[in-house]
Structures are given as C-alpha cells and as structure tokens.
mmCIF file of C-alpha atoms and ligand atoms in Angstrom:
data_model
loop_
_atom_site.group_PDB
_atom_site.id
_atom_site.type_symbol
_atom_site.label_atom_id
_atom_site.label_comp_id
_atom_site.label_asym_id
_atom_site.label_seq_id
_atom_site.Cartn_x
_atom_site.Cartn_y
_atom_site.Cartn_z
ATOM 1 C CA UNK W 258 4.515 12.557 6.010
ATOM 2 C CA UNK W 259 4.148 11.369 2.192
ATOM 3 C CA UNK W 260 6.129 14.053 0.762
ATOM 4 C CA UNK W 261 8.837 13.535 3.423
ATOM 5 C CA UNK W 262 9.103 9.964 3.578
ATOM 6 C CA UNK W 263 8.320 8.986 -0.192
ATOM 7 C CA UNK W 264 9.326 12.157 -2.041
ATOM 8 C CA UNK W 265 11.886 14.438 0.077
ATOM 9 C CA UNK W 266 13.175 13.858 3.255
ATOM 10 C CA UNK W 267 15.786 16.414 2.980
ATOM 11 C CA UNK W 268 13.496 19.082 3.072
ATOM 12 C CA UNK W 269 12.788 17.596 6.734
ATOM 13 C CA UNK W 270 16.408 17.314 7.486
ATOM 14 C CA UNK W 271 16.224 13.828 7.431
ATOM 15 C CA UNK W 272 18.218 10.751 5.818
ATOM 16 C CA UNK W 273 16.034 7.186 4.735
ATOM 17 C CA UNK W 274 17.823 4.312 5.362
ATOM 18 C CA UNK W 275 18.737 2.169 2.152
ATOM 19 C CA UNK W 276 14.439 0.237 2.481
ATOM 20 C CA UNK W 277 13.444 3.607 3.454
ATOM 21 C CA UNK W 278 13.377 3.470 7.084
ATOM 22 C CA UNK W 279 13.818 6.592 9.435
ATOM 23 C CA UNK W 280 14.216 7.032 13.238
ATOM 24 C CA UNK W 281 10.599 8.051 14.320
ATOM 25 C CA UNK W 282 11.983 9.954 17.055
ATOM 26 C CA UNK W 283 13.546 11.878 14.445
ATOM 27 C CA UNK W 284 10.364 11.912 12.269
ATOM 28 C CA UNK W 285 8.651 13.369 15.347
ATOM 29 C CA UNK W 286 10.650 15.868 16.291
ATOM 30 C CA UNK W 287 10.238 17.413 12.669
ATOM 31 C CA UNK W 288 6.444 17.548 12.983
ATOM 32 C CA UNK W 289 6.415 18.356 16.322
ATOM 33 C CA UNK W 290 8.458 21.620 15.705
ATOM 34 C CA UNK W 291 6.948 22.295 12.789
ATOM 35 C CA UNK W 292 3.412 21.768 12.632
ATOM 36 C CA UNK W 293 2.509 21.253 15.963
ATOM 37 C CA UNK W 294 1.403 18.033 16.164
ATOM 38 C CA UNK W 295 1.667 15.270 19.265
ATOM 39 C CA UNK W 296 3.405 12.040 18.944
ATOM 40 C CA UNK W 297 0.125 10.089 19.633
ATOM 41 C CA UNK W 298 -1.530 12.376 16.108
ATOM 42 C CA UNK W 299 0.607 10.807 14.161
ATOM 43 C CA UNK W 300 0.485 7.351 15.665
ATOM 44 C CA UNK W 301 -3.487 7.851 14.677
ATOM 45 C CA UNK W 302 -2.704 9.000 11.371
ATOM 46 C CA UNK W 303 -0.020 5.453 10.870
ATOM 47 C CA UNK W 304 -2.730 3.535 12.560
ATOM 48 C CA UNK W 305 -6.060 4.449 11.022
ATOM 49 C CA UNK W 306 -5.764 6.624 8.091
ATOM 50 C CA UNK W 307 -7.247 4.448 5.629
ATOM 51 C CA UNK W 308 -4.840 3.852 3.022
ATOM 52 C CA UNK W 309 -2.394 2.637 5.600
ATOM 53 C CA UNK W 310 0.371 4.356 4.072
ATOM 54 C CA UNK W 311 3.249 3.945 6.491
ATOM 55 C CA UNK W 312 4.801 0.978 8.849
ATOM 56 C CA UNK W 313 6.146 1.554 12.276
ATOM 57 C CA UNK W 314 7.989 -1.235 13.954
ATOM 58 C CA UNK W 315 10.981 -1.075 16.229
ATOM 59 C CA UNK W 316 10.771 2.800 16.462
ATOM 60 C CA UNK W 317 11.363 3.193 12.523
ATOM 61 C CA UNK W 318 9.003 4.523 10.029
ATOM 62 C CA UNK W 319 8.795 4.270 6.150
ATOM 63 C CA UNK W 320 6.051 5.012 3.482
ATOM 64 C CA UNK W 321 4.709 1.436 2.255
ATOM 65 C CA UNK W 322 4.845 2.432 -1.684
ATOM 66 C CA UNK W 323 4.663 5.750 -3.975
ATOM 67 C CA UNK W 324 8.510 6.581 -3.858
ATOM 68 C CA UNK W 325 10.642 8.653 -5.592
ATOM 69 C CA UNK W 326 13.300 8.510 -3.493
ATOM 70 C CA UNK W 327 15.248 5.749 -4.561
ATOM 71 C CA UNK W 328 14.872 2.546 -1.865
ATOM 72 C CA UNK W 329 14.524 -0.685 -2.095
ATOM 73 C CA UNK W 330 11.806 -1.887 0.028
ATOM 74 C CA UNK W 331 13.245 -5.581 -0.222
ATOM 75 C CA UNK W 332 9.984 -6.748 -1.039
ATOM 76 C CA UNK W 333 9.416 -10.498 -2.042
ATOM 77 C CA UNK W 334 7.853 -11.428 -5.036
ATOM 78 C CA UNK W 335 4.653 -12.771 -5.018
ATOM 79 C CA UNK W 336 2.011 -14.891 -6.905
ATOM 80 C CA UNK W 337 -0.894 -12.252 -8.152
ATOM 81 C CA UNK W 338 -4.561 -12.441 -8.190
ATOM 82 C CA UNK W 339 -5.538 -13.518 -11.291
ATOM 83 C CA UNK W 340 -6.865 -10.147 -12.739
ATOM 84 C CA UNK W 341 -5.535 -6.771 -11.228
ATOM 85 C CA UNK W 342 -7.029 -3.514 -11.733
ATOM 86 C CA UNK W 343 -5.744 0.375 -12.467
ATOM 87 C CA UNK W 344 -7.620 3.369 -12.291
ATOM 88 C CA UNK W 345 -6.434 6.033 -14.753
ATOM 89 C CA UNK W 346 -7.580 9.441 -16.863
ATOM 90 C CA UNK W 347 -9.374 8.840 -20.114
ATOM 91 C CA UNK W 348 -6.874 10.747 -21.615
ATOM 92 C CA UNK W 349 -3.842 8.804 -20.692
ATOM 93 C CA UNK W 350 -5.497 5.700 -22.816
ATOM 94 C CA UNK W 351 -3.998 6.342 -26.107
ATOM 95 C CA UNK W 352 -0.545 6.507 -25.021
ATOM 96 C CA UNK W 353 -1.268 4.156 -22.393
ATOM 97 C CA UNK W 354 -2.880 1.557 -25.517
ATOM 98 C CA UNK W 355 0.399 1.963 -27.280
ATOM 99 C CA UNK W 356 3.207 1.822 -24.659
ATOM 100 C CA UNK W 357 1.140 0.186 -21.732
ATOM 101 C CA UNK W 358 1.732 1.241 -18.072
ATOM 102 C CA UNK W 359 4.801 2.761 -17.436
ATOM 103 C CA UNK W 360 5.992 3.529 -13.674
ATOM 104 C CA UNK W 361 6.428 7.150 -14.160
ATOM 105 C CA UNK W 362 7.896 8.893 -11.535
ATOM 106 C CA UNK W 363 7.272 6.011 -9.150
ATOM 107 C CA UNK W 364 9.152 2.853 -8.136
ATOM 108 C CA UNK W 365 6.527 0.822 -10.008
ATOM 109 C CA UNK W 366 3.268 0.507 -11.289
ATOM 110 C CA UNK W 367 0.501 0.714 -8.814
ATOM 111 C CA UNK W 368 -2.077 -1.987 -9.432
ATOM 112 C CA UNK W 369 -5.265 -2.823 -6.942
ATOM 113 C CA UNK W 370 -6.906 -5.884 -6.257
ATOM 114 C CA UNK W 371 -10.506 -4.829 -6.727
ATOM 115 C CA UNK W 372 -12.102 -2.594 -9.098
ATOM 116 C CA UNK W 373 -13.494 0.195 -6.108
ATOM 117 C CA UNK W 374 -10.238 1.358 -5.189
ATOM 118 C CA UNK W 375 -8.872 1.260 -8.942
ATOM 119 C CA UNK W 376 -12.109 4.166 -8.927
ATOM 120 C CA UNK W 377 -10.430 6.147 -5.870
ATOM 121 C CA UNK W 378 -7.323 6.272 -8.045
ATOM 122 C CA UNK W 379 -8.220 7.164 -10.898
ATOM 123 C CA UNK W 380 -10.687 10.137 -9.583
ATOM 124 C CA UNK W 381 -8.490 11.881 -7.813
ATOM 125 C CA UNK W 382 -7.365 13.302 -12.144
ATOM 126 C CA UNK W 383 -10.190 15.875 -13.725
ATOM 127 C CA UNK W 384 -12.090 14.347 -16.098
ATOM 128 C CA UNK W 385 -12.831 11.057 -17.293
ATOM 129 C CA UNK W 386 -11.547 7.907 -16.227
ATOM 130 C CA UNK W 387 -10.888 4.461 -16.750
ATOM 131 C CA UNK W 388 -10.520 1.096 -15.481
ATOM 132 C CA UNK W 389 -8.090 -1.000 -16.810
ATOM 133 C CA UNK W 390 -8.315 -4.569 -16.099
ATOM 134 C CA UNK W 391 -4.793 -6.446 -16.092
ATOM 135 C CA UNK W 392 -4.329 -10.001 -16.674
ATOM 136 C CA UNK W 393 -1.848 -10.646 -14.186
ATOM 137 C CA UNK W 394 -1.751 -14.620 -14.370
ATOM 138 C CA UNK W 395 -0.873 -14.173 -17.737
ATOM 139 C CA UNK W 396 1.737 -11.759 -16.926
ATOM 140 C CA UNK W 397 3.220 -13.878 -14.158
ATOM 141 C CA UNK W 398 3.124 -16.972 -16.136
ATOM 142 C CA UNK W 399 5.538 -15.217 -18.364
ATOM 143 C CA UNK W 400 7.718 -14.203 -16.170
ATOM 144 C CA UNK W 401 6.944 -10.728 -15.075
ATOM 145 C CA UNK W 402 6.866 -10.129 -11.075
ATOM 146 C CA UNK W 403 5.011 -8.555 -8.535
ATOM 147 C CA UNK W 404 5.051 -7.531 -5.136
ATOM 148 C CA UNK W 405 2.679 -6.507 -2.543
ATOM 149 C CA UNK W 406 3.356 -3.324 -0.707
ATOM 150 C CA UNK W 407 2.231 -3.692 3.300
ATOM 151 C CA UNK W 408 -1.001 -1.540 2.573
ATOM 152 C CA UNK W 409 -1.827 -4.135 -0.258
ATOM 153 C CA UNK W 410 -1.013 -2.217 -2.774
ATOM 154 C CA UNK W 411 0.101 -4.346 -5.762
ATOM 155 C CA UNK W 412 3.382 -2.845 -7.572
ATOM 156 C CA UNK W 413 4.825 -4.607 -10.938
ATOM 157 C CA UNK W 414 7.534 -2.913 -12.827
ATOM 158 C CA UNK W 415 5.506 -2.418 -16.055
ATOM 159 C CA UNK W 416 2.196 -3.497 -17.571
ATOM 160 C CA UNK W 417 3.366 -4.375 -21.478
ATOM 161 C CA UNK W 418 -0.133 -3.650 -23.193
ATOM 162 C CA UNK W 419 -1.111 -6.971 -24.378
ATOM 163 C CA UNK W 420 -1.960 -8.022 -21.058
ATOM 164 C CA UNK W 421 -4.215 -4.777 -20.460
ATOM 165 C CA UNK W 422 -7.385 -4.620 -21.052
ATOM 166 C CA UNK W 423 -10.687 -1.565 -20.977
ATOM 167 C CA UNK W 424 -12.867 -3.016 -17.782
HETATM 168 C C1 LIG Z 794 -0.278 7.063 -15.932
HETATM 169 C C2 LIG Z 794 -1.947 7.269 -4.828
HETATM 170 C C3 LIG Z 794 0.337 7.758 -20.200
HETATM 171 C C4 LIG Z 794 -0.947 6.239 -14.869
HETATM 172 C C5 LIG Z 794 -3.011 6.446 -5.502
HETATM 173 C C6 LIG Z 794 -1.173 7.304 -13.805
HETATM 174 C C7 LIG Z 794 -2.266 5.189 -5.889
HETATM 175 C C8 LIG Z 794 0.550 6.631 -18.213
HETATM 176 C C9 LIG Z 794 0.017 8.224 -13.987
HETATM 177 C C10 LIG Z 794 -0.841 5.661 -6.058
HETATM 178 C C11 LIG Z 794 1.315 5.628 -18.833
HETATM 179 C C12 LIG Z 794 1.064 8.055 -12.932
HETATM 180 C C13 LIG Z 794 -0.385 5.612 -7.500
HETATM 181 C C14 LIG Z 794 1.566 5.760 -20.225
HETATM 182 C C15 LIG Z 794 1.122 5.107 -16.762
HETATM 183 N N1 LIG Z 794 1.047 6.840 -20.859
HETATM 184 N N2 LIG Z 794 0.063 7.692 -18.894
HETATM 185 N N3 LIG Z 794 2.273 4.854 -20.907
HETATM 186 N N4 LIG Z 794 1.659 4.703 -17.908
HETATM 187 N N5 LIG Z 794 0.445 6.282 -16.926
HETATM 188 O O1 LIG Z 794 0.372 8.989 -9.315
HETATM 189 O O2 LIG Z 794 -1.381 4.808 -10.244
HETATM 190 O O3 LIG Z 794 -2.287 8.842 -2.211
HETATM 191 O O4 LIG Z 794 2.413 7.803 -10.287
HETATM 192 O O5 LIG Z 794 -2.144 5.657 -15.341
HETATM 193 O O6 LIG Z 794 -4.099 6.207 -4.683
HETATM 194 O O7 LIG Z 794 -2.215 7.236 -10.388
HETATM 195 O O8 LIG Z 794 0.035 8.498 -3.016
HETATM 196 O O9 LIG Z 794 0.261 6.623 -10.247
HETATM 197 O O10 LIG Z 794 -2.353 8.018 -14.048
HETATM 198 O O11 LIG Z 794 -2.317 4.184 -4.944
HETATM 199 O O12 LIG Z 794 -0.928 6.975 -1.280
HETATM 200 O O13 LIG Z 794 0.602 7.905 -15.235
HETATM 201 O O14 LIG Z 794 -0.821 7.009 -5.607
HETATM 202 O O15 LIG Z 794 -1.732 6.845 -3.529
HETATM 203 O O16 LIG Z 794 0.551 8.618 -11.735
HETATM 204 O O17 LIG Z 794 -1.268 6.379 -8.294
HETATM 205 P P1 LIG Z 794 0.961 8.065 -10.328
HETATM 206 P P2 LIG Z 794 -1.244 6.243 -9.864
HETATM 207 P P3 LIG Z 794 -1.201 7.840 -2.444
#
C-alpha cells in the first residue's frame, strides 16, 4: 500500500488525485486480485497498523506522508513543539553538520515529537545512529513552517543546521 500510494501508483494501474487521494474501491480491487487479500484486511491494516500510515474517509484513501509522488496534501501550517527530534545514521552526520537536513527523495523532512520514535527511525539504517534534537521554536520564530501529517508525523521543508543539534 506504501509503495503504491506514496511511491508508484502506476504500477497498480492507478491515478492519485492532485492531495493524493484514490477511489478505495479501486485500491481494493488491485489487492484483491493480486495478493489475495479481503476488503476488511486492509481496513485492519488502515485502522491499527501502528504507524497509521493511511486515511480513509468518504471511500478515498491516501498515504498520510513519505511521498514521492508529487501531491500536495494541502496541509495547514502549524505552531511546533518547542524541540523536535530526527533519528538518523551516524554516518549521515558530517554531511548532515554541514548542509543540515535535506528532504531527499521525500516531500519534506520527517521530524517526531518525542525522542522513542526518532529511535524507530533511525534503526531501521545498519549501524550507528543518532538523535538529532531540532529547535523548532527557533525555527518557527524565523519564519520556517511546519505541518503535521494525520499520523503526527511532523514534516518541515528543511532543517538549516544552526537550529540542529546532537541529543
Ligand atoms: C538523511 C519511515 C546526509 C536523513 C520512517 C535520512 C519515517 C541526510 C535520509 C519516514 C541529509 C532520508 C522518513 C544530509 C537528510 N546529508 N543525509 N544533508 N539530510 N539526510 O527515508 O527521516 O515506514 O527519506 O537523516 O519511520 O529516515 O515510510 O527519511 O536518514 O517516519 O512510514 O537522509 O519514513 O516511515 O531518508 O524516514 P528518508 P527518514 P515509513
């Protein structure tokens, strides 16, 4: 469902909507015929897989965050938590330290609100990791915005390094 609604719906046969939405019918009848699965699997994977990474409403589905597709989710910007957190690879920090976070091949940089799930980020990548804190009231008090995704993940478009910190 990630790789289909955030990365390649095409490969489904399928068109996202200009925020990302698709027909779930339509969803459905993709992973029905393909892998098998009922509508009411992949109501349980929407409803209690724990990242919460999609939203159904009014029989349309999208992927809360982690595009590459290009949509705009419309979100509205949104007054931070003071200090946000990212969970990255030890060996990113160097390039990291001199250009700060970039948003890759993503819509934005993903930021979390508490330090434990900056951890489940950053450990899915071999090897060492780090926890950058980010001092978002500074950055918002500049002038820099950010959103919050419907799984509460926090998305800004960049982190510039003076505002990041080793946690
Ligand atoms: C790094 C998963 C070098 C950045 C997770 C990260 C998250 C830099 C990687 C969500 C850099 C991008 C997002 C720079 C950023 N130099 N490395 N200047 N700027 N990076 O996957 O935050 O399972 O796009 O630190 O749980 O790891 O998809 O971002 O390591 O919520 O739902 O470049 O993806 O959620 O990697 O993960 P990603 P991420 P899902």
């Amino acid at each position: 469902m990630s790789y289909v609604l955030r990365h390649a719906p095409d490969a489904a046969g399928l068109t996202l909507d200009a925020e990302g939405w698709v027909s779930f019918d339509d969803l459905e009848k993709v992973l029905t015929s393909k892998y098998g699965v009922s509508r009411a699997d992949i109501v349980e994977i929407i409803d209690n897989s724990p990242k919460k990474r999609f939203t159904l409403v009014d029989n349309r589905i999208r992927a809360n965050q982690g595009h590459s597709v290009e949509v705009d989710l419309a979100l509205t910007p949104v007054e931070p938590p003071a200090v946000l957190f990212h969970g990255t690879s030890l060996t990113n920090w160097p390039s990291i330290a001199r250009e700060g976070l970039k948003k890759m091949e993503r819509h934005h940089v993903h930021l979390s609100a508490d330090i434990d799930t900056a951890k489940i980020v950053a450990v899915r990548r071999k090897g060492d990791y780090i926890i950058l804190r980010v001092d978002a009231a500074a950055m918002f008090s500049e002038g820099h915005s950010f959103f919050v995704a419907d799984n509460g993940v926090w998305l800004a478009e960049s982190v510039p390094v003076q505002y990041l910190s080793r946690n």
